[in-house]
CSV table of C-alpha atoms and ligand atoms in Angstrom, one decimal:
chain,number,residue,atom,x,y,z
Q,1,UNK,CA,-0.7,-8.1,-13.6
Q,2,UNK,CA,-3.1,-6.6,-15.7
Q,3,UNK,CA,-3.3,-6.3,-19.1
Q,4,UNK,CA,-2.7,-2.7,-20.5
Q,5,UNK,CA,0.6,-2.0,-21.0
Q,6,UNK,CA,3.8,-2.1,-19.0
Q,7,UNK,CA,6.2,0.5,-18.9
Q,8,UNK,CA,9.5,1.8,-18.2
Q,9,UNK,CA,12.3,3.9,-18.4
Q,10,UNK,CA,14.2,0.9,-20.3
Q,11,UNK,CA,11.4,1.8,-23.4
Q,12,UNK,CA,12.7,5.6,-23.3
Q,13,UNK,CA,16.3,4.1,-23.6
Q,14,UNK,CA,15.6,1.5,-26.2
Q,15,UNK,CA,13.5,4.1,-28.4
Q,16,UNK,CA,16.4,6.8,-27.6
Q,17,UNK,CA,18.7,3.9,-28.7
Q,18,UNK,CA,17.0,2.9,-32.1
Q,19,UNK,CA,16.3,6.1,-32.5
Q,20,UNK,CA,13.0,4.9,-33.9
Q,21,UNK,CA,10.0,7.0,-34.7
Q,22,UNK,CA,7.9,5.8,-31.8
Q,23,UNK,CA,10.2,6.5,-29.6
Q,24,UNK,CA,6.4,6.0,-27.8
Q,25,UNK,CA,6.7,4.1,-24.9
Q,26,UNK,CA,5.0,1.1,-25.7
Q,27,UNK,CA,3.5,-1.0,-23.6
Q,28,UNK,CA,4.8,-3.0,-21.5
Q,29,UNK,CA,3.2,-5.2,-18.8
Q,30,UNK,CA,5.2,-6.6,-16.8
Q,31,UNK,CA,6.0,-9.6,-15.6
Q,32,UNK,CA,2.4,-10.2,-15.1
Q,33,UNK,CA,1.7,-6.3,-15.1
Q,34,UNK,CA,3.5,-3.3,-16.1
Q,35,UNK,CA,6.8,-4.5,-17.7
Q,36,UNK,CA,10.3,-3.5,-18.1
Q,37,UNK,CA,12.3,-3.7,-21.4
Q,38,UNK,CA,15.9,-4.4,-20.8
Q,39,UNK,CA,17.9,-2.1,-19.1
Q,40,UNK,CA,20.9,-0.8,-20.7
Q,41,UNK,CA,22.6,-1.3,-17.0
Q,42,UNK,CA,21.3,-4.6,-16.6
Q,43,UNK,CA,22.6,-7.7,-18.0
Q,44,UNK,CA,20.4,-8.5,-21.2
Q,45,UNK,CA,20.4,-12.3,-22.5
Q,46,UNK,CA,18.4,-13.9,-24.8
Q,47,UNK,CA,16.6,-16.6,-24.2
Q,48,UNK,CA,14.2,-19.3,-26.0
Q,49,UNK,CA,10.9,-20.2,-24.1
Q,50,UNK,CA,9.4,-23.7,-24.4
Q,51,UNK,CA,6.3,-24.6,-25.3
Q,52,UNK,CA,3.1,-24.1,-22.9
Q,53,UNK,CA,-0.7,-25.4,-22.5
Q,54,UNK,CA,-2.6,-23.8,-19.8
Q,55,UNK,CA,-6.0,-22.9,-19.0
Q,56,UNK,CA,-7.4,-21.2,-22.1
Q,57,UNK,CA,-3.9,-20.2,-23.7
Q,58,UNK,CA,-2.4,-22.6,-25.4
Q,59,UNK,CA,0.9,-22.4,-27.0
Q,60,UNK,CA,2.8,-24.1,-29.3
Q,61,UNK,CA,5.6,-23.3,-32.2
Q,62,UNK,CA,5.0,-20.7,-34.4
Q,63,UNK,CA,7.3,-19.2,-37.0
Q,64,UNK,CA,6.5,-15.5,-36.7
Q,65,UNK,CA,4.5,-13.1,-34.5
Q,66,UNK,CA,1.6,-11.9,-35.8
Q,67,UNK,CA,-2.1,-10.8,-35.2
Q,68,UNK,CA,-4.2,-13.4,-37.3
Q,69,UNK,CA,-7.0,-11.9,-39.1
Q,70,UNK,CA,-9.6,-14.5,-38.4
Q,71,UNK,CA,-11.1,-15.9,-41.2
Q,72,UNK,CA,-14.5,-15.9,-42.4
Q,73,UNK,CA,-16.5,-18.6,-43.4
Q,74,UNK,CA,-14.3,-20.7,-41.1
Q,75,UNK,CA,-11.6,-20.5,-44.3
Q,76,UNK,CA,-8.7,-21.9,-42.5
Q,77,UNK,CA,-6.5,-19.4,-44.8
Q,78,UNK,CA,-6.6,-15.7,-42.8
Q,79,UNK,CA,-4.8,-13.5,-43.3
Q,80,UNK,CA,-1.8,-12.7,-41.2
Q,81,UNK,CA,-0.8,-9.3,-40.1
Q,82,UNK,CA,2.4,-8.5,-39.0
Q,83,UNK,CA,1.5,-6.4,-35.8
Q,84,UNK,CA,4.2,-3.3,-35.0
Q,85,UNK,CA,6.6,-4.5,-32.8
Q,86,UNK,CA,5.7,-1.3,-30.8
Q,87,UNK,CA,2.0,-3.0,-30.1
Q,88,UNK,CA,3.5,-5.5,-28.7
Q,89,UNK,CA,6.9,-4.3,-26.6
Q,90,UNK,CA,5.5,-6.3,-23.6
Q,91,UNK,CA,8.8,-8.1,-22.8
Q,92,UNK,CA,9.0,-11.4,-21.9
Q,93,UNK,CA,11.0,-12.6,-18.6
Q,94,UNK,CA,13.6,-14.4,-17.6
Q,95,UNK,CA,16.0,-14.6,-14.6
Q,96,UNK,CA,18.3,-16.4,-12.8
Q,97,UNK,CA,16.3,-19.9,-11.5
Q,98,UNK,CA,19.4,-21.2,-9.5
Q,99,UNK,CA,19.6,-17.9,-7.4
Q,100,UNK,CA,15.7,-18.2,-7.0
Q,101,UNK,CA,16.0,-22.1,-5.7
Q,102,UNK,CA,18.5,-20.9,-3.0
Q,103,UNK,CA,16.7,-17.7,-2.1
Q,104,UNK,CA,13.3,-20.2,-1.0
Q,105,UNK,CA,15.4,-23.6,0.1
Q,106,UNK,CA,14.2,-24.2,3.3
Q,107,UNK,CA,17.1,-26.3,4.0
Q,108,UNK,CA,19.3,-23.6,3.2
Q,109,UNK,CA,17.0,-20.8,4.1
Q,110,UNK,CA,16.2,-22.0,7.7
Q,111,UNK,CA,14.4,-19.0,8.8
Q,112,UNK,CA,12.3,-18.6,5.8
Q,113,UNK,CA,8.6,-18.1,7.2
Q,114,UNK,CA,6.3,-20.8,5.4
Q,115,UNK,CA,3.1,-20.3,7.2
Q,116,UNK,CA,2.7,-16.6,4.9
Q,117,UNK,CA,3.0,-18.5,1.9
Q,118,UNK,CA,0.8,-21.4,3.2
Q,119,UNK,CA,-2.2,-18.9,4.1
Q,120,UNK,CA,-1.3,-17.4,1.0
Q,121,UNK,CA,-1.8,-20.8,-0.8
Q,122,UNK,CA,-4.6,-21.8,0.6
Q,123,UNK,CA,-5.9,-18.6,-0.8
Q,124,UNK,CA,-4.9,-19.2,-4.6
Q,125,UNK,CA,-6.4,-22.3,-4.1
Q,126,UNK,CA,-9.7,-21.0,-3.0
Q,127,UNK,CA,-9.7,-19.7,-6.8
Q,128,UNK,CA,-12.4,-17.4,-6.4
Q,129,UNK,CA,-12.2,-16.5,-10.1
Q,130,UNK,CA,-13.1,-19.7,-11.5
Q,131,UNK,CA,-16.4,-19.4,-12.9
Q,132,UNK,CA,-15.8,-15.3,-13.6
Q,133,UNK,CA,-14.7,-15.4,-16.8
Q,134,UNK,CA,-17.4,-16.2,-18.9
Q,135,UNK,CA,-18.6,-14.5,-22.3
Q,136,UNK,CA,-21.6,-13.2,-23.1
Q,137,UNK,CA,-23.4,-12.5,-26.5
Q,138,UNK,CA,-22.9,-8.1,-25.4
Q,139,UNK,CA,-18.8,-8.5,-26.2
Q,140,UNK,CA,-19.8,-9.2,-30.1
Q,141,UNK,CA,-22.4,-7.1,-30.4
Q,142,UNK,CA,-20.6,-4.4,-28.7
Q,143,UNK,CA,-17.6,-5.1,-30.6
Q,144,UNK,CA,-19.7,-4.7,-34.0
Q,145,UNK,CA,-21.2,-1.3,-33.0
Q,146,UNK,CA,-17.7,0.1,-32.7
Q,147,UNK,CA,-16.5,1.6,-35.9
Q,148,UNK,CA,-13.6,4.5,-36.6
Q,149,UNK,CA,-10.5,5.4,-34.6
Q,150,UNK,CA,-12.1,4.0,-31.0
Q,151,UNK,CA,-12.2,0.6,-33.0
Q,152,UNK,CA,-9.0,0.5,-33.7
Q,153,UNK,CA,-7.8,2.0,-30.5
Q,154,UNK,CA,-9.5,-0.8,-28.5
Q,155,UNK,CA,-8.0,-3.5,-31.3
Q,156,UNK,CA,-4.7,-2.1,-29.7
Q,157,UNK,CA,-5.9,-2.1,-26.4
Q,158,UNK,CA,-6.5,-5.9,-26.2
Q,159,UNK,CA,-3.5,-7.1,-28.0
Q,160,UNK,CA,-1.2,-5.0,-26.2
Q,161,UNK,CA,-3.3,-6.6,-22.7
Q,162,UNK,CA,-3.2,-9.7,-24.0
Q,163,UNK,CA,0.6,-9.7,-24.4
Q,164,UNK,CA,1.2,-8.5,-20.8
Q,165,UNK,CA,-0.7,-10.7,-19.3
Q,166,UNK,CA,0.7,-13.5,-21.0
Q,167,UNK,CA,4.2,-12.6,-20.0
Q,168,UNK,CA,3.4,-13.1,-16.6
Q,169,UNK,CA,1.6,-16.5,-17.4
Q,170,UNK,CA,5.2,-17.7,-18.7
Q,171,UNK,CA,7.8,-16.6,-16.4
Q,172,UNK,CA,5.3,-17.7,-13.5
Q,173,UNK,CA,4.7,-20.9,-15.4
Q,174,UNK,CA,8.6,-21.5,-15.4
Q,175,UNK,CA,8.8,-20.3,-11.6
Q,176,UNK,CA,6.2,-22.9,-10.7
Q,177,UNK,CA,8.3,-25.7,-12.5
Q,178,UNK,CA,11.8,-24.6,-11.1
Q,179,UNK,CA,10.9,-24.0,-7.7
Q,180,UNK,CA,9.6,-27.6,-7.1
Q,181,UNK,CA,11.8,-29.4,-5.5
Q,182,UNK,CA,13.3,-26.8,-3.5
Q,183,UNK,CA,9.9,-25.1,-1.9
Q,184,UNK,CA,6.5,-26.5,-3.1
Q,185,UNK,CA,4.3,-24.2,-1.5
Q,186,UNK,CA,6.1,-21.1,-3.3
Q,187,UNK,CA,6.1,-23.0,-6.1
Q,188,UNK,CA,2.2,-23.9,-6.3
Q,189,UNK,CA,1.7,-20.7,-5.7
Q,190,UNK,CA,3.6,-19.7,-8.6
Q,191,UNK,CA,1.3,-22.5,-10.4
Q,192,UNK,CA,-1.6,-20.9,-9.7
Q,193,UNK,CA,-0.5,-17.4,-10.5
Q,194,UNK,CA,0.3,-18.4,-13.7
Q,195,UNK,CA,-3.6,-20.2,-14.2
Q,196,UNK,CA,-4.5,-16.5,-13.2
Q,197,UNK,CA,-2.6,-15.0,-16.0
Q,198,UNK,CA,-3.6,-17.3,-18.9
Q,199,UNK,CA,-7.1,-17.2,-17.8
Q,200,UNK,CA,-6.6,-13.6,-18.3
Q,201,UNK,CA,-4.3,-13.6,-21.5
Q,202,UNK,CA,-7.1,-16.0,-22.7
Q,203,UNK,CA,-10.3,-13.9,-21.9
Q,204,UNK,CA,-8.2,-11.3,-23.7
Q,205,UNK,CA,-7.7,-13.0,-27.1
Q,206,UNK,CA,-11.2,-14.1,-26.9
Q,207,UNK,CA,-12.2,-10.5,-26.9
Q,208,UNK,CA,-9.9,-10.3,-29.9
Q,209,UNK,CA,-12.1,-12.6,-31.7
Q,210,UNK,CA,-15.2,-10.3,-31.2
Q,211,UNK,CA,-13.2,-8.3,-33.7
Q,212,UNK,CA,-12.3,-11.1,-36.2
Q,213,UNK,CA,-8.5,-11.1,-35.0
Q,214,UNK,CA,-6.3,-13.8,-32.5
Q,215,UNK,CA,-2.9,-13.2,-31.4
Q,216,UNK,CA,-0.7,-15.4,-32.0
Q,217,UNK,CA,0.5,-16.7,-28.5
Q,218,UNK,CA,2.8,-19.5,-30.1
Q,219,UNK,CA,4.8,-17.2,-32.4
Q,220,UNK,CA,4.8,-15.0,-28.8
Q,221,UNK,CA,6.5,-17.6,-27.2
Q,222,UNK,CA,9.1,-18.6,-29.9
Q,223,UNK,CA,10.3,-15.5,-31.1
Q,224,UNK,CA,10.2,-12.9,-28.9
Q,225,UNK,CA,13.3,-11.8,-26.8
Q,226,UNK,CA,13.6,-12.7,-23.0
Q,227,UNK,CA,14.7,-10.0,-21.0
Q,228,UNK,CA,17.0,-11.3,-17.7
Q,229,UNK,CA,16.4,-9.9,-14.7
Q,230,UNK,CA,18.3,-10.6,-11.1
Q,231,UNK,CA,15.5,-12.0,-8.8
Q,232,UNK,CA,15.9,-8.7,-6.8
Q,233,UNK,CA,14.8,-7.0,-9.9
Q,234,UNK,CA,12.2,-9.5,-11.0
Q,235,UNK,CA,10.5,-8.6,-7.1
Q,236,UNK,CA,10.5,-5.0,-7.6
Q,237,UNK,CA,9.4,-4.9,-10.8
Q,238,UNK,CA,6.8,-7.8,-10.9
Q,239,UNK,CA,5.0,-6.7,-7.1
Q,240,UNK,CA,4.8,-2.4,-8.9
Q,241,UNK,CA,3.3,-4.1,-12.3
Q,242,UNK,CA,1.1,-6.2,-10.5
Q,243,UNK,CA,-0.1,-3.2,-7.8
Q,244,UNK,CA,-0.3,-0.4,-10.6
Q,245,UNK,CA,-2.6,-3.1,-12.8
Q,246,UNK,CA,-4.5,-3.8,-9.6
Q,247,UNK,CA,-5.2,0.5,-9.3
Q,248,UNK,CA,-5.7,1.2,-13.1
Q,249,UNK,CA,-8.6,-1.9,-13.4
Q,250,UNK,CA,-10.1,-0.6,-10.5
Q,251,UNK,CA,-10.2,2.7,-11.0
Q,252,UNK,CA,-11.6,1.9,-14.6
Q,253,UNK,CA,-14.4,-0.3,-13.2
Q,254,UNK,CA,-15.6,2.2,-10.7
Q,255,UNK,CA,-15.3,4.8,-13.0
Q,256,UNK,CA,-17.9,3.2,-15.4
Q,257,UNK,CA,-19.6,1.7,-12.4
Q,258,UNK,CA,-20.5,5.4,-12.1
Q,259,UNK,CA,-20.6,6.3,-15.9
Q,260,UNK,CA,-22.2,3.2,-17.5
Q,261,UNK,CA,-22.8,5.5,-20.8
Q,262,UNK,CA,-19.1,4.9,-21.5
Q,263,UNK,CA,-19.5,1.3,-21.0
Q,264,UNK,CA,-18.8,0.9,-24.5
Q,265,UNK,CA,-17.5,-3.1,-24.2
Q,266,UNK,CA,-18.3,-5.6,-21.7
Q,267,UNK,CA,-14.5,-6.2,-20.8
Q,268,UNK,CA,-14.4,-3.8,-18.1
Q,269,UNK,CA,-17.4,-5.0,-16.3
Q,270,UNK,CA,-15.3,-8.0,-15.1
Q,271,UNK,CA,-12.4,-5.7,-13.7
Q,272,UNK,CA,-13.8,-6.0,-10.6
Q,273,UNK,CA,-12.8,-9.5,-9.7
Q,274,UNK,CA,-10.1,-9.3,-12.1
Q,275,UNK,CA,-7.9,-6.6,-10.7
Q,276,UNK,CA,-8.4,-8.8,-7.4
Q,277,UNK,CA,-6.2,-11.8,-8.9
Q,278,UNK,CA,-3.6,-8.9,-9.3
Q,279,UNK,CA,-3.7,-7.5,-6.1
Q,280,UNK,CA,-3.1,-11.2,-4.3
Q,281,UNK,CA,-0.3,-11.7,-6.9
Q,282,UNK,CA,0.9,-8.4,-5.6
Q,283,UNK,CA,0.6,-9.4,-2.1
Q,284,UNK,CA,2.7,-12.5,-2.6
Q,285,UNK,CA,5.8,-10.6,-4.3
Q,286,UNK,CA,5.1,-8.9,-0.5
Q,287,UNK,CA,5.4,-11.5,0.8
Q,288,UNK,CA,8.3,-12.8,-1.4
Q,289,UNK,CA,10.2,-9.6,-0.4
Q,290,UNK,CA,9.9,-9.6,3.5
Q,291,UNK,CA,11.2,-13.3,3.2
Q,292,UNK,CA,14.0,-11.6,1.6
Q,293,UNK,CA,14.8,-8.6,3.7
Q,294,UNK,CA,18.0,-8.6,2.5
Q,295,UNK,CA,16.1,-6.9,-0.6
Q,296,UNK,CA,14.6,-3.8,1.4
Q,297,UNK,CA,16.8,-3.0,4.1
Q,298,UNK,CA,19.7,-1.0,3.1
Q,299,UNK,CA,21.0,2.0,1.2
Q,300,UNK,CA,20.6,-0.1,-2.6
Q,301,UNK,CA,17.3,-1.2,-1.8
Q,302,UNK,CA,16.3,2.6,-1.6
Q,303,UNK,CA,17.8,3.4,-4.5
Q,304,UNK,CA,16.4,0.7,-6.6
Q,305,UNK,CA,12.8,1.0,-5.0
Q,306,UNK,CA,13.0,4.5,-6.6
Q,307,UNK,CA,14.5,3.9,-9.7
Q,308,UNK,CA,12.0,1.1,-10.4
Q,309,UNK,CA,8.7,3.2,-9.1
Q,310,UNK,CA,10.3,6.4,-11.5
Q,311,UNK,CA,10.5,3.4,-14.2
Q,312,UNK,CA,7.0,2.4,-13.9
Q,313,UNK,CA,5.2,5.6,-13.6
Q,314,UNK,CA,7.0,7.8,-16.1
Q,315,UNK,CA,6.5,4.9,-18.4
Q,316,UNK,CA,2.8,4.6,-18.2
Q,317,UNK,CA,2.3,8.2,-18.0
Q,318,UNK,CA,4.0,8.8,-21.6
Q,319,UNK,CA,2.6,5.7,-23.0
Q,320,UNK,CA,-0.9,6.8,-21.6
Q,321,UNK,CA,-0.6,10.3,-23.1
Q,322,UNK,CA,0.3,9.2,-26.6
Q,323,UNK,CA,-3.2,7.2,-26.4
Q,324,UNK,CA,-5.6,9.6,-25.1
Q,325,UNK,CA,-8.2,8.5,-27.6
Q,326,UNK,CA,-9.0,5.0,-26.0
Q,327,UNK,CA,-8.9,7.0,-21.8
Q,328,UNK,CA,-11.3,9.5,-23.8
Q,329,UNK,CA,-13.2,6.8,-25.4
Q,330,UNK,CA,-14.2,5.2,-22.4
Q,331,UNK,CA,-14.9,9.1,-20.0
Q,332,UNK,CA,-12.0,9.2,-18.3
Q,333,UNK,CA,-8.9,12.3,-18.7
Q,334,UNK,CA,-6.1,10.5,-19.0
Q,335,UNK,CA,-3.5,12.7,-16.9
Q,336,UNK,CA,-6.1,12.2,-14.1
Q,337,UNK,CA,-7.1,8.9,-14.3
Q,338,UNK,CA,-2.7,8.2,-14.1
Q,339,UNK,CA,-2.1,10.6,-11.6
Q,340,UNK,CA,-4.9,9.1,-9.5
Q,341,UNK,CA,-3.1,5.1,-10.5
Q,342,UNK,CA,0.2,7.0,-9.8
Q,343,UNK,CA,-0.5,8.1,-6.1
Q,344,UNK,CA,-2.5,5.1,-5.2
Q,345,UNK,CA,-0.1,2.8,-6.3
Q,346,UNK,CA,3.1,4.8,-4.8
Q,347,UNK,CA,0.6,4.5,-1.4
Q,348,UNK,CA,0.1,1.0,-1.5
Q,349,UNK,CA,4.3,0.3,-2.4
Q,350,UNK,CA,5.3,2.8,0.3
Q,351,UNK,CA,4.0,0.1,2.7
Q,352,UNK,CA,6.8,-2.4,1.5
Q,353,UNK,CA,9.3,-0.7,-0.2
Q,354,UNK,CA,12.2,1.0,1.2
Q,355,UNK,CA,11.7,4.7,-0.2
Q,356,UNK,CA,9.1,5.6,-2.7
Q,357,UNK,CA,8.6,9.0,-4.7
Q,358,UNK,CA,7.4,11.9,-3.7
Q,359,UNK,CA,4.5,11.7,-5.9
Q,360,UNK,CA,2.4,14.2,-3.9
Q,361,UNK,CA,4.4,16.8,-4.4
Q,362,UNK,CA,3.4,18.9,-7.2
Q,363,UNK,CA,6.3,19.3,-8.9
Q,364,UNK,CA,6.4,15.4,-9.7
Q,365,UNK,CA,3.0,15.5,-12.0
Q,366,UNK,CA,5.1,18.9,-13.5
Q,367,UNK,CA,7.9,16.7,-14.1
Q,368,UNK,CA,5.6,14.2,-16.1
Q,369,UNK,CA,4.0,17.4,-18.1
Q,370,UNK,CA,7.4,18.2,-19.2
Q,371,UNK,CA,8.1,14.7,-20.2
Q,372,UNK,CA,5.3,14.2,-22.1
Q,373,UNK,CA,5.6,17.8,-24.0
Q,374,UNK,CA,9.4,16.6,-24.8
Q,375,UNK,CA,8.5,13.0,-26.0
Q,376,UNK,CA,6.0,14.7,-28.2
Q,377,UNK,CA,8.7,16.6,-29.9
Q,378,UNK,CA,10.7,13.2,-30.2
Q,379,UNK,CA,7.7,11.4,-31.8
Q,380,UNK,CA,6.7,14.4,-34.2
Q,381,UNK,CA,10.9,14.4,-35.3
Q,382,UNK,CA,10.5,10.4,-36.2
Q,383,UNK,CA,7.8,11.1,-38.4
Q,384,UNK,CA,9.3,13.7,-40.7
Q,385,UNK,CA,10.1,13.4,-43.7
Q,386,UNK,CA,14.0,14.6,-42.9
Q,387,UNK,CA,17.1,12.4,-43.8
Q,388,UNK,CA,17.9,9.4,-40.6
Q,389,UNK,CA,20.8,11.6,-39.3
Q,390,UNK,CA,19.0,14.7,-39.6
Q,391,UNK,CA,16.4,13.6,-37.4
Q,392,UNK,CA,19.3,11.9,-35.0
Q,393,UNK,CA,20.7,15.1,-34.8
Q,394,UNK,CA,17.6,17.1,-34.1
Q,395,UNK,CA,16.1,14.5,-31.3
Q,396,UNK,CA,19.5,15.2,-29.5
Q,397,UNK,CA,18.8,18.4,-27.1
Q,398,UNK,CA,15.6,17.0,-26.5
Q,399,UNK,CA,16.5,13.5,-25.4
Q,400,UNK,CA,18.7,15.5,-23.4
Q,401,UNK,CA,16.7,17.5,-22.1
Q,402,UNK,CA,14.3,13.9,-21.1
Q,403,UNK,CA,17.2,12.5,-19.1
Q,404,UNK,CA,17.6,15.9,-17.3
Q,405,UNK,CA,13.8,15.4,-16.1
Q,406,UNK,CA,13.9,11.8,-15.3
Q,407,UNK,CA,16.9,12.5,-13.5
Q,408,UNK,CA,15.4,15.7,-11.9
Q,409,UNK,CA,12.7,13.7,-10.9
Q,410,UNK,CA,14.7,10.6,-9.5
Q,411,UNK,CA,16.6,12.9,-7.6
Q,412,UNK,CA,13.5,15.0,-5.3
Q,413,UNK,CA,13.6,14.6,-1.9
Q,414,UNK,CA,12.0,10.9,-1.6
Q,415,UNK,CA,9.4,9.3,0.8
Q,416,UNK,CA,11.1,7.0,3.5
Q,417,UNK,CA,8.2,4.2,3.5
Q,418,UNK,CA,8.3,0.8,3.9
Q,419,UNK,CA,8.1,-1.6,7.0
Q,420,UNK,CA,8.1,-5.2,7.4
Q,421,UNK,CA,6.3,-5.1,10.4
Q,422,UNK,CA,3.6,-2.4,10.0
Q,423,UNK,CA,1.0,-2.9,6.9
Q,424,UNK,CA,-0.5,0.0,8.0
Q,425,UNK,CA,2.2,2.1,7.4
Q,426,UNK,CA,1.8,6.1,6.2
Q,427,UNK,CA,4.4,7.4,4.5
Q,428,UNK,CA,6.0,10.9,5.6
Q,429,UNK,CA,8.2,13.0,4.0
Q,430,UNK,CA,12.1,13.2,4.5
Q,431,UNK,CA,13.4,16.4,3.7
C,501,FE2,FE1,-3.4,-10.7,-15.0
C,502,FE2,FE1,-1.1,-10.6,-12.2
């Protein structure tokens, strides 16, 4: 999923948790989009990663996790920065390979339709992407023009991209290895998702270099935590983050397609193509789920669908609104340019998913104004000056009065959506 940042409710609860002073939302992609940090409710294991080389990314060992200031004069010696753990809060995933081999064992699994995932294969392997990425001399110069806060802002905007999409390069990597024996097609497919992803993660880092930094993917892939999800979970979660990063890269591109004075870096001319690899990866957690009806068709399914949709958009919305400079930077009004990822997105799940949210509804977006106004008060009591438990004492009535939203909001009358048979599915409204 596309790079910009992942988000959930599981951020709100960690930050609420540690209590921190960005209690901001970071960002999160996804599994291969917009992530999810553990959930409190959800079993949480740790987990070591091994070590990777694909397409552009390569990753090895690395001691600590860091953005490397890249030298000058090719002096071997940079600097290293320690980056805030809050630029980088993409999680890493994990989940339960064993499950995942009998959920797509066609020997077990004797009604599992292989001729989606062939067509879907033979797409992947069309890669219509491979010659896309390539750099141009505009990235440095553009990257040298940009002084001040935007620089800095768009710094964060590539690591933070860069880490998401490199998420979804390793647990698709892992997918592709474990699902070998058990169904090669799914697990090619996996393969190639994965080449998508570090293609991505790499054209990222590269843009990185433009302003003398590189992330280090190796201390990435050693040190950071792996968050477990249930397969269930990794399907919801994974097909939203890839669908909301296939609407936000869009909606970006055409936006400056239409307003090329805010074309302030070349990045975001290659969106178009780009947010195509994320819709087909979005397509094949479709496809992934109707194999697995099991998934969408009761009473849990509904309930999850809109817990992990509230998850996704309350996230981004929050993390969005605490970086208004860099939506600003590049023309668009941030509560807009969501809204508008929000209601596409939410129209593009309803077509698989169970229920959806109500996201039409006015009172939703008021919801999110509420949120956001309430966060702010969290974030502005982490950066004063009082005593640890004096702040812990102070965010109380507001964290409070979050969790009353988000459950408010979980709780509106929800869209029945979803079909396995009908693509071209509208939602309607169950009152
Ligand atoms: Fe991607
Ligand atoms: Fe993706």
């Amino acid at each position: 999923m596309p790079a910009m940042a992942a988000h959930s409710l599981a951020d709100l609860s960690l930050a609420v948790r540690l209590g921190t002073s960005d209690s901001s939302l970071s960002s999160c992609r996804t599994l291969g989009g917009y992530g999810f940090r553990p959930l409190p409710l959800m079993v949480n294991r740790e987990r070591r990663a091994c070590s990777y080389s694909h397409g552009g990314v390569k990753v090895a060992a690395a001691s600590e996790v860091a953005v490397k200031e890249k030298p000058k004069n090719n002096n071997k010696k940079g600097a290293k920065e320690g980056i805030k753990e809050s630029l980088l809060t993409p999680r890493f995933y994990t989940t339960d390979f064993d499950e995942m081999e009998t959920l797509f064992n066609t020997e077990i699994n004797k009604n599992l339709d292989q001729s989606e995932f062939q067509a879907l294969l033979a797409e992947f392997k069309t890669d219509y992407n491979q010659t896309h990425f390539v750099r141009n001399p505009e990235f440095k110069e553009a990257a040298d023009k940009m002084q001040g806060p935007l620089r800095k802002i768009f710094v964060e905007f590539l690591e933070r991209s860069c880490t998401a999409e490199f998420s979804g390069f390793l647990l698709y990597k892992e997918l592709g290895r474990r699902l070998k024996k058990t169904n090669p097609v799914v697990a090619e497919i996996f393969s190639l998702m994965s080449r998508d992803e570090a293609r991505h993660a790499g054209f990222l880092n590269k843009g990185l270099s433009d302003f003398n930094l590189a992330l280090d993917l190796g201390f990435l892939t050693k040190a950071r935590k792996y968050t477990f999800f249930k397969p269930k979970f990794i399907f919801y979660a994974t097909y939203l983050s890839e669908k909301i990063g296939y609407w936000r890269y869009i909606t970006i591109y055409r936006h400056l397609r239409e307003n090329p004075e805010y074309q302030v870096y070349p990045i975001f001319k290659y969106f178009e193509n780009w947010c195509q690899d994320e819709n087909r990866h979005g397509d094949f957690f479709s496809a992934l789920m109707k194999a697995q009806p099991q998934f969408l068709n009761d009473w849990k399914a509904k309930l999850w669908s809109r817990f992990f949709c509230l998850s996704v958009y309350v996230t981004m919305y929050l993390n969005d609104c605490q970086r208004t400079a860099f939506y600003e930077g590049i023309g668009l009004n941030t509560k807009e340019f969501d809204m508008h990822v929000i209601i596409e997105t939410n129209r593009t799940t309803a077509r698989i998913f169970p229920a959806v949210l109500d996201v039409e509804n006015p009172e939703f977006k008021k919801k999110l104004d509420r949120m956001v106004d309430i966060n702010r008060q969290i974030i502005a009591i982490g950066e004063s000056q009082a005593p640890g438990f004096v702040k812990n004492l102070q965010r109380i009535p507001f964290i409070a009065a979050l969790v009353s939203e988000l459950i408010a909001a979980y709780l509106m009358p929800p869209v029945d959506s979803g079909s396995l048979d009908y693509a071209d599915f509208e939602p309607q409204v169950v009152y």
